[in-house]
XYZ file of C-alpha atoms in Angstrom:
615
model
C 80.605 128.352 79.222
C 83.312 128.947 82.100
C 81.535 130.156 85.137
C 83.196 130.286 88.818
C 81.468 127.094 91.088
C 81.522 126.176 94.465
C 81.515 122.108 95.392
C 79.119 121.755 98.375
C 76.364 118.447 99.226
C 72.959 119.494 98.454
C 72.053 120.172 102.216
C 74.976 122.766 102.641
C 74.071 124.346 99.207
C 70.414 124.571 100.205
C 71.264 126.279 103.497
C 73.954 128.593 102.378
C 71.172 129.636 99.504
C 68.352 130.098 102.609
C 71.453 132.332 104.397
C 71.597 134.520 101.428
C 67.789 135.551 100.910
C 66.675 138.803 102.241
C 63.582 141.010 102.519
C 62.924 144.713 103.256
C 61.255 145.429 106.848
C 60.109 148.707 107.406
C 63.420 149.929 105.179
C 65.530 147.672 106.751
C 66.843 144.581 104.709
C 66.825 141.497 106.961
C 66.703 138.081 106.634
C 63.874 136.396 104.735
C 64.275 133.316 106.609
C 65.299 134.408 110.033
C 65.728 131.175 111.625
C 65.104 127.380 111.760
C 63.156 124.558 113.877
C 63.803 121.573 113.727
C 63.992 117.825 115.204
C 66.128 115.624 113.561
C 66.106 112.461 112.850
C 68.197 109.589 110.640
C 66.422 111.527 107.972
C 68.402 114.566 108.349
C 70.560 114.204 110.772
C 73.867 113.532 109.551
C 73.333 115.781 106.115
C 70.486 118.827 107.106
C 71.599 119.354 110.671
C 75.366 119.363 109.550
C 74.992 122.159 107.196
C 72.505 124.007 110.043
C 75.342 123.613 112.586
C 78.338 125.533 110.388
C 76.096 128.454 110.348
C 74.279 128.382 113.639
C 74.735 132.177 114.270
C 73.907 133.268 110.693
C 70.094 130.657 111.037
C 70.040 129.955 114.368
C 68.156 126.343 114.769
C 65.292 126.037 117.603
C 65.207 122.717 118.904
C 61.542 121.805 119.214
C 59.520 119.206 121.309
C 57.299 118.277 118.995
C 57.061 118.293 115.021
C 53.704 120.064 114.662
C 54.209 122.392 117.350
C 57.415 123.210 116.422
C 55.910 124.117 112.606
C 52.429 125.763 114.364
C 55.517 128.347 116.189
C 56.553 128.741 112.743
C 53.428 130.254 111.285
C 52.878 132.138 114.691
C 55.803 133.687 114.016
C 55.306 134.661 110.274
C 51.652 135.908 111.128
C 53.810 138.265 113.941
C 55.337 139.233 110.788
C 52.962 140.125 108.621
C 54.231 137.428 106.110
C 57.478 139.471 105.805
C 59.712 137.156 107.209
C 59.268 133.532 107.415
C 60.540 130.600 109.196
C 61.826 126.989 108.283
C 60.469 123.657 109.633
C 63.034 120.375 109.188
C 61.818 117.303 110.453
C 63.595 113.696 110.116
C 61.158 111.155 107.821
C 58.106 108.741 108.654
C 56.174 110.106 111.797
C 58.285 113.045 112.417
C 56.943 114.712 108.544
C 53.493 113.393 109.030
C 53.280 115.316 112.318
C 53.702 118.508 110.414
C 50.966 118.064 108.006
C 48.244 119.584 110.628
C 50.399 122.223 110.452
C 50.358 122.349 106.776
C 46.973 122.590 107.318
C 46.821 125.527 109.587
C 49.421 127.425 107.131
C 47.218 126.351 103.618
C 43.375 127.451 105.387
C 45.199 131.015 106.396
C 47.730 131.795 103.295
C 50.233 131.747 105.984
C 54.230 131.326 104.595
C 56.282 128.347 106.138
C 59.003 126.361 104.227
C 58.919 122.796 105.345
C 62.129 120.492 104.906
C 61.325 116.845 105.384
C 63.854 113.718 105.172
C 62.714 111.158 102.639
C 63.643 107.800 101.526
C 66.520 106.464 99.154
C 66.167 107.577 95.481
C 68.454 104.544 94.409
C 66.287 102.361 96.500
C 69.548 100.697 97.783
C 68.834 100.071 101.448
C 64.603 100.287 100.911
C 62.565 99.427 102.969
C 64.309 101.991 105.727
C 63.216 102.048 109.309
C 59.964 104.271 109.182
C 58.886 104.016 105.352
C 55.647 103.541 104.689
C 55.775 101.714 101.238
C 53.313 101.330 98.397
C 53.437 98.028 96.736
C 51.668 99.310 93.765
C 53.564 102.599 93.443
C 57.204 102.228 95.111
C 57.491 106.318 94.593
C 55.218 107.317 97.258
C 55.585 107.899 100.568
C 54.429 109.327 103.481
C 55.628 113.124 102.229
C 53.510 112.943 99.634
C 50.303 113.419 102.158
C 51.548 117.255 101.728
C 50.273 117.441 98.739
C 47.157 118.380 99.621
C 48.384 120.688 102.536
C 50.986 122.900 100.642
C 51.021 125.434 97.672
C 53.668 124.306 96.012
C 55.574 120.517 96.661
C 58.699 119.190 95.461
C 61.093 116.072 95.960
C 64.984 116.564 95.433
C 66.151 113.224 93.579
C 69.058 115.121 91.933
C 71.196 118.309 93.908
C 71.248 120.270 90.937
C 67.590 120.387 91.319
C 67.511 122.802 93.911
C 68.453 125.563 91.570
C 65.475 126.136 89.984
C 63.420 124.386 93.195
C 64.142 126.949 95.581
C 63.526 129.926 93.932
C 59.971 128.743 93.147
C 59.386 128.164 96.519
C 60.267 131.518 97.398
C 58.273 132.832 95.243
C 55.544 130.571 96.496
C 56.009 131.976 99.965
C 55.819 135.619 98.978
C 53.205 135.987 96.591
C 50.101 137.718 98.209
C 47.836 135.230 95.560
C 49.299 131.996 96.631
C 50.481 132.451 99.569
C 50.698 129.255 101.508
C 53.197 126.624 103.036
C 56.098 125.202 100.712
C 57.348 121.864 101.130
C 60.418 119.974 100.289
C 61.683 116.627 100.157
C 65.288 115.451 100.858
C 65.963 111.848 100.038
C 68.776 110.947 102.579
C 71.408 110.010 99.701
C 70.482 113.178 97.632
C 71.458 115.104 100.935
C 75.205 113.987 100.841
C 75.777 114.657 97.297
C 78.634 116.786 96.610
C 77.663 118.921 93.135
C 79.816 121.946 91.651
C 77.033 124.831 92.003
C 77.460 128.239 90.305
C 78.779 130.789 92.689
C 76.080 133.297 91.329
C 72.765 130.813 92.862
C 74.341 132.113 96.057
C 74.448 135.766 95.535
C 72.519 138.225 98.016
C 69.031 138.196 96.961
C 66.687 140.789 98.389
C 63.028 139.616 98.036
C 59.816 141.978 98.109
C 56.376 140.938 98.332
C 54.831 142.067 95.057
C 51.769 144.578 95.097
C 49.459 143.793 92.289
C 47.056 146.401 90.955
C 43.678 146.120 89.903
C 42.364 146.436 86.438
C 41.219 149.949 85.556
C 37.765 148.517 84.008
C 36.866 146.213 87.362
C 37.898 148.922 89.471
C 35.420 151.596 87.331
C 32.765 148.964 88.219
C 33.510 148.706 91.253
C 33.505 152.772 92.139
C 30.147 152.961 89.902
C 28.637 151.043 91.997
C 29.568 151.855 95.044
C 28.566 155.017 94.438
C 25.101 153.953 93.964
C 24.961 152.219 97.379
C 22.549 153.541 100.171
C 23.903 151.344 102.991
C 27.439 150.506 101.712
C 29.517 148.019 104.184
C 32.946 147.320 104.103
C 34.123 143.744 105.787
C 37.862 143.692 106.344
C 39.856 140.396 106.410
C 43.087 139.133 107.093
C 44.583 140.354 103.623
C 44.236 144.158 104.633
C 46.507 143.517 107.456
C 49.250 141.077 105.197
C 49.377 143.962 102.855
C 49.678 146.620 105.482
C 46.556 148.620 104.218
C 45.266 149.100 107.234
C 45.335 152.673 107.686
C 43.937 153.219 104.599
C 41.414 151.579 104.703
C 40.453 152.949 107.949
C 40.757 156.218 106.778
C 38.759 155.392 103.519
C 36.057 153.915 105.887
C 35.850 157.005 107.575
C 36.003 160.119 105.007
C 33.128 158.159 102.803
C 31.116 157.481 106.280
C 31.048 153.321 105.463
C 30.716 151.508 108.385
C 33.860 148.454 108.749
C 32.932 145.317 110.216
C 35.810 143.067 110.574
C 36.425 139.209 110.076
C 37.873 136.601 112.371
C 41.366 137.254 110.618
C 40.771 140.624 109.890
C 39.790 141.890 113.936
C 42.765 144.591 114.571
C 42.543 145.956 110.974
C 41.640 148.732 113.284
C 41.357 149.945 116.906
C 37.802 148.936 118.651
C 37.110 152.833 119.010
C 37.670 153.670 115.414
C 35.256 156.064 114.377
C 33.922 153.638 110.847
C 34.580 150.288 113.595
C 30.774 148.571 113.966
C 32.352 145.281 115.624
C 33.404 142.068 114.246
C 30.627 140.082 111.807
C 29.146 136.885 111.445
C 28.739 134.133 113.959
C 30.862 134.976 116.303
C 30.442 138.705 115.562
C 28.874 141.260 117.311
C 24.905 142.270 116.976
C 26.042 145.868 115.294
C 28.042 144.450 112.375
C 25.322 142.033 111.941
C 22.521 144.178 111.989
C 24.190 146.260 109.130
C 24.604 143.447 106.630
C 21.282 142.324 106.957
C 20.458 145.993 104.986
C 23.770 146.832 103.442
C 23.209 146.567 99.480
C 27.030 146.659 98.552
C 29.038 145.168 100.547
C 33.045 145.743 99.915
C 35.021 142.751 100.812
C 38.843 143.202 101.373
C 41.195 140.283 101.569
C 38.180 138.021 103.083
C 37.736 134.621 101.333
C 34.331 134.868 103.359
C 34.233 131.596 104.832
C 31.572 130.558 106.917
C 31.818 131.878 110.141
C 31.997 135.544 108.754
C 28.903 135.286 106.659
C 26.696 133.166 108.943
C 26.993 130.231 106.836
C 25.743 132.712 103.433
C 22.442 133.766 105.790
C 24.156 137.224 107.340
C 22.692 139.150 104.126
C 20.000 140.037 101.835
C 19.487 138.041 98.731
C 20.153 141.264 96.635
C 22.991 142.689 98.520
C 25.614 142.868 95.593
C 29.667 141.967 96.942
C 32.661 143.843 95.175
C 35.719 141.517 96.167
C 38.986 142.932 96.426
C 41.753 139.932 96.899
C 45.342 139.320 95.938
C 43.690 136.079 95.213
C 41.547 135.281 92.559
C 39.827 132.465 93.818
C 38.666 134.410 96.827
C 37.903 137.369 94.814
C 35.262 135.642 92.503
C 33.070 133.706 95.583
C 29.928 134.161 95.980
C 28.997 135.988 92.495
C 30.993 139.016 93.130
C 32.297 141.448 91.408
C 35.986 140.485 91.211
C 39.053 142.924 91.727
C 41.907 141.255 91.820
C 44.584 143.463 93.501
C 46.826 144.144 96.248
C 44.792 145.625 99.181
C 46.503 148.481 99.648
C 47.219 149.719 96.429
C 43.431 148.968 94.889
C 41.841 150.875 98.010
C 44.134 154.051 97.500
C 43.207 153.738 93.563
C 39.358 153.550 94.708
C 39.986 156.404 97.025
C 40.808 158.514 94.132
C 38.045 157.285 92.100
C 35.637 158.299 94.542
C 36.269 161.481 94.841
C 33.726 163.441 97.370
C 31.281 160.788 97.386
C 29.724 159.781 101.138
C 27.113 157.233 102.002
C 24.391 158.473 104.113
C 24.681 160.332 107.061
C 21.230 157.926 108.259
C 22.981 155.028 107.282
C 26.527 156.432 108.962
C 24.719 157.313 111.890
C 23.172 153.883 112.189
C 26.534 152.056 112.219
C 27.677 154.319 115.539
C 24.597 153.861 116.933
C 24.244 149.896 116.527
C 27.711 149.602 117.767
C 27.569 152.036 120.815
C 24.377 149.657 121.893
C 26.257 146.359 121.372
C 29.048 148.008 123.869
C 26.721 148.830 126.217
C 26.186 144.887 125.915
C 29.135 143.907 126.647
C 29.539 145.835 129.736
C 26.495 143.606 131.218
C 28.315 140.604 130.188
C 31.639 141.581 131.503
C 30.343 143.334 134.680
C 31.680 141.288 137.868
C 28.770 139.265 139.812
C 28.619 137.160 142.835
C 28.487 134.400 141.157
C 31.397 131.638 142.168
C 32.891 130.789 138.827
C 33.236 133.601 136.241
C 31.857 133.615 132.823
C 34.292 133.575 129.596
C 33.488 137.174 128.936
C 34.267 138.207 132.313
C 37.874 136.179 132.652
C 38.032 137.868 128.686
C 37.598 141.289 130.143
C 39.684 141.370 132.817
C 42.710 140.158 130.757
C 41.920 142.844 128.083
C 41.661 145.343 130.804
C 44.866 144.559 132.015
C 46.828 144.087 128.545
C 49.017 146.815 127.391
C 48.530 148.506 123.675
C 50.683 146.909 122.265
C 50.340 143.004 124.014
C 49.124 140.382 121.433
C 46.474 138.043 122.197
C 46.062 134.701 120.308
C 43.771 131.765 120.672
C 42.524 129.420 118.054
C 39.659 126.865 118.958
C 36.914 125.971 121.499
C 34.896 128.848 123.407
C 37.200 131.440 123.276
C 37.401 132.618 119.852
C 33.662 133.407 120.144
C 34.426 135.352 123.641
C 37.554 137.042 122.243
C 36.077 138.225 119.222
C 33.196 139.563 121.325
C 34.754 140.938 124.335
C 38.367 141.808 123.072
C 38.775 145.392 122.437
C 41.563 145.995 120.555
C 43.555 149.240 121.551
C 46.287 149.076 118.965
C 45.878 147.661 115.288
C 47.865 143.908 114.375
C 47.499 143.073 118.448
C 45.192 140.157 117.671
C 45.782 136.476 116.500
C 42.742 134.092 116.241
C 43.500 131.181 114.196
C 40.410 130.827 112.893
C 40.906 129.487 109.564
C 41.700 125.953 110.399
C 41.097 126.394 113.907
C 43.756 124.484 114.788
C 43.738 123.507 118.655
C 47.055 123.472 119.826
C 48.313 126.184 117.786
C 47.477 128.738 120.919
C 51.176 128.014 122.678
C 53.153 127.668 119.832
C 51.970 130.422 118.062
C 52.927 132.066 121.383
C 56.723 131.116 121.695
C 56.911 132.330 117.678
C 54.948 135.566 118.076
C 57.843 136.400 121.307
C 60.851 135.530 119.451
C 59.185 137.233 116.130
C 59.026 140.476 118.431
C 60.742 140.726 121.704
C 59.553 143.762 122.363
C 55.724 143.209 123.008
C 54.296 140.109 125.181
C 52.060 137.442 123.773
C 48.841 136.860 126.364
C 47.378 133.114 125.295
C 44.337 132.408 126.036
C 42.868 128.523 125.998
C 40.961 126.242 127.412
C 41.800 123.204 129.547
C 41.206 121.172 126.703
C 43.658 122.878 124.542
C 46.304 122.502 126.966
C 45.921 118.957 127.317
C 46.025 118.618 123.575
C 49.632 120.761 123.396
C 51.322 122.244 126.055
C 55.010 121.566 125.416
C 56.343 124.373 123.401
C 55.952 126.125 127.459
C 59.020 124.357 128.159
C 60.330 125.670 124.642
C 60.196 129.261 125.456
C 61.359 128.683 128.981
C 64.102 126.960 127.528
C 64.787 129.694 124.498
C 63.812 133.027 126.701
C 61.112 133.478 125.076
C 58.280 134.867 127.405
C 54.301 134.514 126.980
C 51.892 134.995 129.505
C 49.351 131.910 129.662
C 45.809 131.802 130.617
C 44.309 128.588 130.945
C 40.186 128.868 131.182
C 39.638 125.615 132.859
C 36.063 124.238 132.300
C 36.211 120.472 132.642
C 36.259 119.313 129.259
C 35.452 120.181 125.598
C 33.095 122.706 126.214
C 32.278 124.299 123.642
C 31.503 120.932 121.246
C 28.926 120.361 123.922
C 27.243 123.485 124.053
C 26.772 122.710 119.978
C 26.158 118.898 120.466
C 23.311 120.303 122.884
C 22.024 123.238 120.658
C 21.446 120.740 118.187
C 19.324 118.153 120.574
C 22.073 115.905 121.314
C 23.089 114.542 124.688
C 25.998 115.485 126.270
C 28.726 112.465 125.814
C 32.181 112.432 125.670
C 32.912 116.077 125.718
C 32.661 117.397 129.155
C 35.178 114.623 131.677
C 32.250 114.242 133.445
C 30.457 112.973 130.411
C 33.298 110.240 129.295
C 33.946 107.130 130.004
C 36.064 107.833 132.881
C 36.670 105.850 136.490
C 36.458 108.958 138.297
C 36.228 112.976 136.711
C 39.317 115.341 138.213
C 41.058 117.967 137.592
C 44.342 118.776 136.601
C 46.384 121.177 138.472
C 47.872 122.990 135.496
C 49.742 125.909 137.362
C 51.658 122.764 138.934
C 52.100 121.292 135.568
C 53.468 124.374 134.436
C 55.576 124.714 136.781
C 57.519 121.459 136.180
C 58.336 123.135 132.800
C 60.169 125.984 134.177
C 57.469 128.580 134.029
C 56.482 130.223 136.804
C 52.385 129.773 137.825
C 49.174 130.864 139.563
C 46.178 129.543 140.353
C 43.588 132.235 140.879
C 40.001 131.832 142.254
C 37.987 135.118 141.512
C 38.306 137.469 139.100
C 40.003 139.890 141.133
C 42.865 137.505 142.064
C 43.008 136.980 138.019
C 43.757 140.719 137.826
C 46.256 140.920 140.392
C 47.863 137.944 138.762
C 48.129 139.516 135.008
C 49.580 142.175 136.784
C 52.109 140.393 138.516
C 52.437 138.236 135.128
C 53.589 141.353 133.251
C 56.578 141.850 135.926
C 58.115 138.581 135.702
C 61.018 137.127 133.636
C 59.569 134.098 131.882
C 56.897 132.556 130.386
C 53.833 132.763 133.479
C 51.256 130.600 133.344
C 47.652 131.593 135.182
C 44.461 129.055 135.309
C 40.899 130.093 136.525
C 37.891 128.072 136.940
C 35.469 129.374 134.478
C 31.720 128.847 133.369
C 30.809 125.756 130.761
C 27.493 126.735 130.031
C 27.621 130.457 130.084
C 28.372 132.400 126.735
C 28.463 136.033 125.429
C 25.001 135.427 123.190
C 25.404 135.860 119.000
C 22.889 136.438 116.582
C 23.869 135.100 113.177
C 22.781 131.017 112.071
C 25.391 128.373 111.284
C 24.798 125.841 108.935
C 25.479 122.459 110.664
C 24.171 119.068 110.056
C 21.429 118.003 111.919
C 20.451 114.128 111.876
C 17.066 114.106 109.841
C 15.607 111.403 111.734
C 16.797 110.452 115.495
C 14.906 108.655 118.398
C 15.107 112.045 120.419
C 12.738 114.792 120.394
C 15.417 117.254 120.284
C 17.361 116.145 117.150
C 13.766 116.379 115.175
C 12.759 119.997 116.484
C 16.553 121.071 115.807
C 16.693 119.880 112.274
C 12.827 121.336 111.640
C 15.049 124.744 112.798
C 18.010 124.136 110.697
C 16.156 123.397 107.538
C 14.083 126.512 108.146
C 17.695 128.462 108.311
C 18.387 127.153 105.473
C 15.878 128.641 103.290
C 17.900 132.569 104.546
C 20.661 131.113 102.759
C 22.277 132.944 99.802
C 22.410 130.310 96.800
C 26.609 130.926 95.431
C 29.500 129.554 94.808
């Protein structure tokens, strides 16, 4: 068979085949990979970075400072997205791949898309050992990029160029399914990468690339509407899926006409706006009292695009033992936790079928009623705890407010670990829907900054407003210089409360001593602080070191006016948090030479009992 070829190395073929993928946007066809970072390495180099460079304003190639920063922008920037458009991560081989495997994590824990390119050894084994291979003597075919394995949906190693043909479209279709969703990675042996092959012509056509919208079956979606309709206290609990599939309006408006009160996960907070009329609050442990209240009574609970994990059901404890679940997930393995009743769909398509299979039906006004009231009380709350005092150093949920105060409609916050996921989910009240980014899943400190410098260049048009803790800046801060560097502006606020505070508030809770999470309480020579406005500065970005909570409004202010990425630190409260209701299942030591550890474990094996018994 004659067919017209093109003679290119494997690298240039793989990067004139990522060139030529598109997606739809809002009617628009753009780019499905918009863009690279990268670090190279003798890895990649003289092959990867040489195709990258002929077509640097077609992919345009972000230099990073780090490998698994540079990867954590990456999935900032395709949660900005929505999953619509997703970004590349090339790193050289040996420490520079391993790097991005936290990343991996991040990416795998929140069904987040990023394609990760990674130099490898030599297939013919010629030159082996190289400089930075890790070798096996029992097993000379693995090396360090097979750690992704357990990090990635799908995994693949190039040892011939003509594999990329049927490689890449795989891993597209890896990237875009709403099921299995997840990070891709790919190996490039360094002498595979120079290989000059004859490729067809047609592998390089224009491809445009939709997400797929699977609908549910007609028999588990009958189930499901039978029995919601026989609910008395119906809840719905909305996770990140609802926003990935854009179904946020309709399911807003579903929560509404049938008078079901929405709760929202740790993913799913900005499904809707904080004053929508079916909104009770965000559940679980670091949910609010409303949300929390209502699961404790709801007897059908409708989970969309949840996988339910701990923190949203208060480690299985948040509800009765006979509340029955209908799960609706791309996924299957999400949809079937927990002994539910499985629909396996696309978000937005299986809650407009429900809508029609409904009908008239509402829950009861009581029960409606219940949800507005439960949720007007647990604002009231949150006015107390945000309400300015005398006191020297502010609280979390007073810094929280003030920023949220301040924050336009349309301004996205993101965090990720320590105390301020608990605050933000709390005390953040979202004014515009897909304005909040709490990476949650893996929890991932050090994503906060990143994720910031890929959420600006995802969309110039809004500002991202990071919020972290001193610890977390210590841990990653670099990527401040990046968007500096690339013009891409966040505004920055550091929480600074001398240490890992939030580990010890739990290492306390549960009768330990405080060691080695506060400075104070490490082996140090002498506890002090860090001056991170002047750290900040020496990256470029401009800074401010507030001291009350006023000055830290007057600063956001003045943060919103200026040209680059603005960095603002406050001295804030350790031991002071916005209270939560729900149990999480920890482990306690069952025997311990302090009081404490025996009284919390008596507690935590009592919690234990509330637990729902699943899988």
């Amino acid at each position: 068979m004659t067919r017209a070829t093109v003679r290119l190395t494997m690298a240039q073929a793989l990067v004139r085949y990522l060139c030529n993928q598109f997606t739809v946007v809002d009617g628009e066809k753009v780019p499905l990979f918009p863009g690279v970072f990268a670090i190279f390495g003798h890895g990649n180099v003289t092959c990867l970075s040489e195709a990258l460079e002929a077509v640097k304003d077609v992919l345009p190639t972000w230099r990073g400072q780090n490998e698994q920063s540079m990867a954590l922008a990456a999935i900032g920037f395709s949660k900005a997205k929505r999953r619509r458009q997703i970004m590349v991560a090339a790193t050289s081989i040996g420490p520079g791949a391993l790097n991005m495997v936290t990343a991996a994590g991040v990416a795998h824990s929140n069904r987040l898309p990023v394609l990760m390119l990674s130099g490898d050894t030599f297939v013919s084994r010629r030159p082996d050992p190289v400089m930075q291979q890790v070798e096996h003597f029992g097993d000379p075919t693995i090396n360090v990029n097979d750690a992704f394995k357990a990090v990635t949906r799908y995994w693949d190693r190039i040892v011939h160029p003509e594999q990329i043909i049927s490689s890449l479209p795989q891993a597209v279709a890896v990237l875009l399914d709403p099921a299995d969703c997840g990070p891709a990675f790919i190996a490039l042996p360094q002498d595979v990468q120079e290989i000059a092959w004859d490729y067809p012509e047609a592998f390089f056509e224009q491809t445009v690339n939709e997400v797929p919208r699977p609908r549910p079956d007609r028999s588990r979606l009958a189930e499901a509407t039978r029995l919601l309709k026989s609910a008395k206290r119906p809840l719905i609990i909305s996770g990140g899926g609802v926003r990935y599939s854009g179904a946020e309006k309709v399911l807003g408006d579903f929560a509404e006409r049938h008078g079901i009160p929405l709760a929202e996960t740790i993913a799913g907070k900005g499904t809707v706006t904080d004053d929508h009329p079916a909104h009770v609050g965000p559940i679980g442990i670091v949910g609010s009292t409303s949300a929390n209240a209502l699961a404790a009574e709801a007897d059908v609970i409708i989970a969309v695009g949840t996988r339910l994990m701990d923190f949203t059901t208060g480690s299985w404890s948040a509800f009765s033992a006979d509340a029955k679940f209908v799960s609706i997930n791309a996924a299957r393995w999400d949809a079937t936790k927990h002994r539910a009743l499985a629909v396996v769909g696309d978000a937005l398509e299986t809650m407009s079928e429900l809508e029609g299979a409904l009908g008239d039906w509402k829950a009861e006004r009581a029960w409606t009623d219940k949800g507005r009231i439960e949720f007007a009380k647990w604002n009231t709350m949150l006015d107390g705890f945000q309400k300015p005092t005398n006191e020297p150093v502010p609280t979390y949920a007073q810094v929280v407010g003030v920023v949220n105060a301040k924050a336009g409609e349309r301004d996205l916050l993101i965090t990720a670990a320590g105390g301020l996921p608990g605050e933000v989910m709390k005390n953040w009240r979202v004014k515009e829907p897909n304005t909040f980014d709490c990476e949650f899943g893996f929890s991932c400190m050090g994503y906060e900054i990143s994720a910031g410098w890929g959420a600006a260049m995802a969309d110039p048009t809004r500002t991202p407003i990071v919020m972290i803790g001193d610890g977390t800046y210590m841990m990653m801060n670099s990527d401040i210089y990046s968007s500096v560097l690339a013009g891409h502006k966040m505004i920055l606020v550091v929480c600074d409360n001398g240490g890992y505070a939030v580990i010890n508030r739990l290492q306390n809770a549960k009768g330990g001593a405080s060691f080695n999470n506060l400075i104070k309480d490490c082996r140090v020579k002498e506890p002090f602080s860090v001056d991170f406005a002047k750290h900040a500065e020496a990256m470029g970005a401009l800074a401010r070191r507030v001291e009350s909570l006023a000055d830290l409004g007057q600063a956001i202010e003045w943060a919103k006016t200026t040209d680059r990425t603005t960095v603002i630190t406050i001295v804030s409260d350790a031991f002071i948090w916005t209270p939560g209701d729900a149990w999480w299942d920890v482990g306690v030591p069952q025997v311990s030479d302090r009081e404490q550890v025996r009284q919390a474990h008596s507690v935590q094996a009592e919690g234990r009992k509330r637990q729902r018994i699943g899988v």
